Amino acid sequence: MVGFNTRAIHSVTLKEDVHHAIRQPIYSGVAFSFDSAEEQEEAFRGNRPSHMYSRISNPTVEEFENKLRSLEDGIGAIAVASGMAAISNVLITLLEAGDNIIASNALFGGTVSLLKNVLSPLGIEIRFVDLESLSATEAQIDERTRVIFFETIANPQMNVYDIARISQLAEKHHIVVVADSTVTTPYLFKAKSFGVNIVVHSTSKLISGGATSIGGAIVDMGNFDWTHIKKLAKYHRLKAWAFIAKLRKEVFRDLGACLSPHHAYLQSLGLETLSLRVDRSCQNTQQVADYLAGHPSVRQVNYPGLANSPYRSIAKAQFNDRFGSVLSFELADKANSFAFLNRLKIFKRATNLGDNTSLAVHPASTIFVDYSAEDRAAMKVSEGLIRLSVGIEDIEDILQDLEQAL
Ligand SMILES: *Cc1c(COP(=O)(O)O)cnc(C)c1O
């Protein structure tokens, strides 16, 4: 197999463009026609791969899906309208009333809300666990546990788990491991090598090429025996493809959160430069972390790349010798944090991450504003905590901006 960057650039398109365009055009239309009713019937019976209707599949979106599938070394990929659409499609496909899911206790706010406010009322039990403790995790598993869900590097505390060991535990109990690899992307995290079964991405972040568009993706690694999931019974005969088939033919098709062809085009373009941007932002982030760790006003820096981080060795082994482009650090209090944020000139005050531009946010008053003070304390989101997503600007300018703001 050719290398990561070659795969990110040379797509595996099914059909040659009629004009030999090097870049896949944007097919923004809704429907595709057939030469005969017979061909159309064959397509609808699933015996003839063709596009019919863009909510179900579309050539521009398919090119993006094929690239991502290849970069993840998976057997199937579905691009969706957002990262949240990716997570909800996966969980709705796997879980039914009476089942339970073990979820990391450090997750993206939207994911926590999906679990608590959308899935829990449907009769799915959510068991939040600190996945750093395998014994605590195993203690939560019973015969109705279907999924273990976590983020590869959780923010704002930047926790990293031993993913291979979580996968081993899950395999023993026939549980599906679903990893949200948004902050690591297939460039940093080879999910399949660590026993992950399903990867989800918010492609709005690093993959989009610089916060160009909202999108998401689901990739199946092809390494789970789906006969353990009764909800997929109708598709068990498709073996490794049972999960992707259920999604494509039912859940994804019927929930309707498809990726727009325009966004697929932007994100496919983003994939081509992914490794360059990620390398640069990881290098910049390491320098920012080292700088902040030596600054007298900074109480603590959370970044797995720091020499004293408890996560350094596991992160180094799991994430391609890099540590990501997000970090957090503690100032004295809210007033200090706000003063720092308001003085920033290059960093933008925004909740996003993985952009080309550097971003800063005060989690307690933004992402976590709806949580009680006790919940925030339990999640270690203090009033002095700042989260940075470091971009690809010149490092001298980034450090200079932090210096003057501190
Ligand atoms: C942003 C984000 C999401 C949600 O993605 P959207 O594209 O905004 O729906 C999910 N997980 C993580 C880790 C994220 O950073």
PDB file of C-alpha atoms and ligand atoms in Angstrom, residues 81-85 87 108 111 151 155 180 182-183 202-205 214-216 352-353, ligand 1:
ATOM      1  CA  ALA A  81     -23.211  16.276   8.226  1.00  0.00           C
ATOM      2  CA  SER A  82     -21.224  16.838  11.446  1.00  0.00           C
ATOM      3  CA  GLY A  83     -19.215  15.159  14.166  1.00  0.00           C
ATOM      4  CA  MET A  84     -22.372  14.921  16.269  1.00  0.00           C
ATOM      5  CA  ALA A  85     -24.163  13.221  13.370  1.00  0.00           C
ATOM      6  CA  ILE A  87     -21.600   9.888  16.957  1.00  0.00           C
ATOM      7  CA  PHE A 108     -17.009  16.698  24.305  1.00  0.00           C
ATOM      8  CA  THR A 111     -21.566  14.072  23.239  1.00  0.00           C
ATOM      9  CA  GLU A 151     -11.979  10.407  22.792  1.00  0.00           C
ATOM     10  CA  ASN A 155      -9.948  18.032  26.480  1.00  0.00           C
ATOM     11  CA  ASP A 180     -13.691   9.734  18.658  1.00  0.00           C
ATOM     12  CA  THR A 182     -11.221  14.119  16.004  1.00  0.00           C
ATOM     13  CA  VAL A 183      -8.138  15.609  17.657  1.00  0.00           C
ATOM     14  CA  SER A 202     -15.682  15.651  13.543  1.00  0.00           C
ATOM     15  CA  THR A 203     -14.144  16.563  10.197  1.00  0.00           C
ATOM     16  CA  SER A 204     -15.107  20.188  10.975  1.00  0.00           C
ATOM     17  CA  LYS A 205     -11.823  20.380  12.902  1.00  0.00           C
ATOM     18  CA  ILE A 214     -18.942  21.357   9.250  1.00  0.00           C
ATOM     19  CA  GLY A 215     -18.715  17.618   8.631  1.00  0.00           C
ATOM     20  CA  GLY A 216     -18.250  14.220  10.210  1.00  0.00           C
ATOM     21  CA  ASN A 352     -13.292  25.619  17.957  1.00  0.00           C
ATOM     22  CA  LEU A 353     -10.093  23.592  17.635  1.00  0.00           C
TER      23      LEU A 353
HETATM   24  C1  LIG B   1     -16.180  19.295  17.714  1.00  0.00           C
HETATM   25  C2  LIG B   1     -16.183  17.942  18.262  1.00  0.00           C
HETATM   26  C3  LIG B   1     -17.291  17.096  18.098  1.00  0.00           C
HETATM   27  C4  LIG B   1     -18.548  17.535  17.404  1.00  0.00           C
HETATM   28  O1  LIG B   1     -18.324  17.826  16.060  1.00  0.00           O
HETATM   29  P1  LIG B   1     -19.266  18.791  15.175  1.00  0.00           P
HETATM   30  O2  LIG B   1     -18.688  18.675  13.816  1.00  0.00           O
HETATM   31  O3  LIG B   1     -19.189  20.153  15.767  1.00  0.00           O
HETATM   32  O4  LIG B   1     -20.651  18.221  15.279  1.00  0.00           O
HETATM   33  C5  LIG B   1     -17.203  15.815  18.609  1.00  0.00           C
HETATM   34  N1  LIG B   1     -16.100  15.385  19.250  1.00  0.00           N
HETATM   35  C6  LIG B   1     -15.035  16.172  19.428  1.00  0.00           C
HETATM   36  C7  LIG B   1     -13.832  15.634  20.141  1.00  0.00           C
HETATM   37  C8  LIG B   1     -15.031  17.475  18.945  1.00  0.00           C
HETATM   38  O5  LIG B   1     -13.963  18.263  19.142  1.00  0.00           O
END
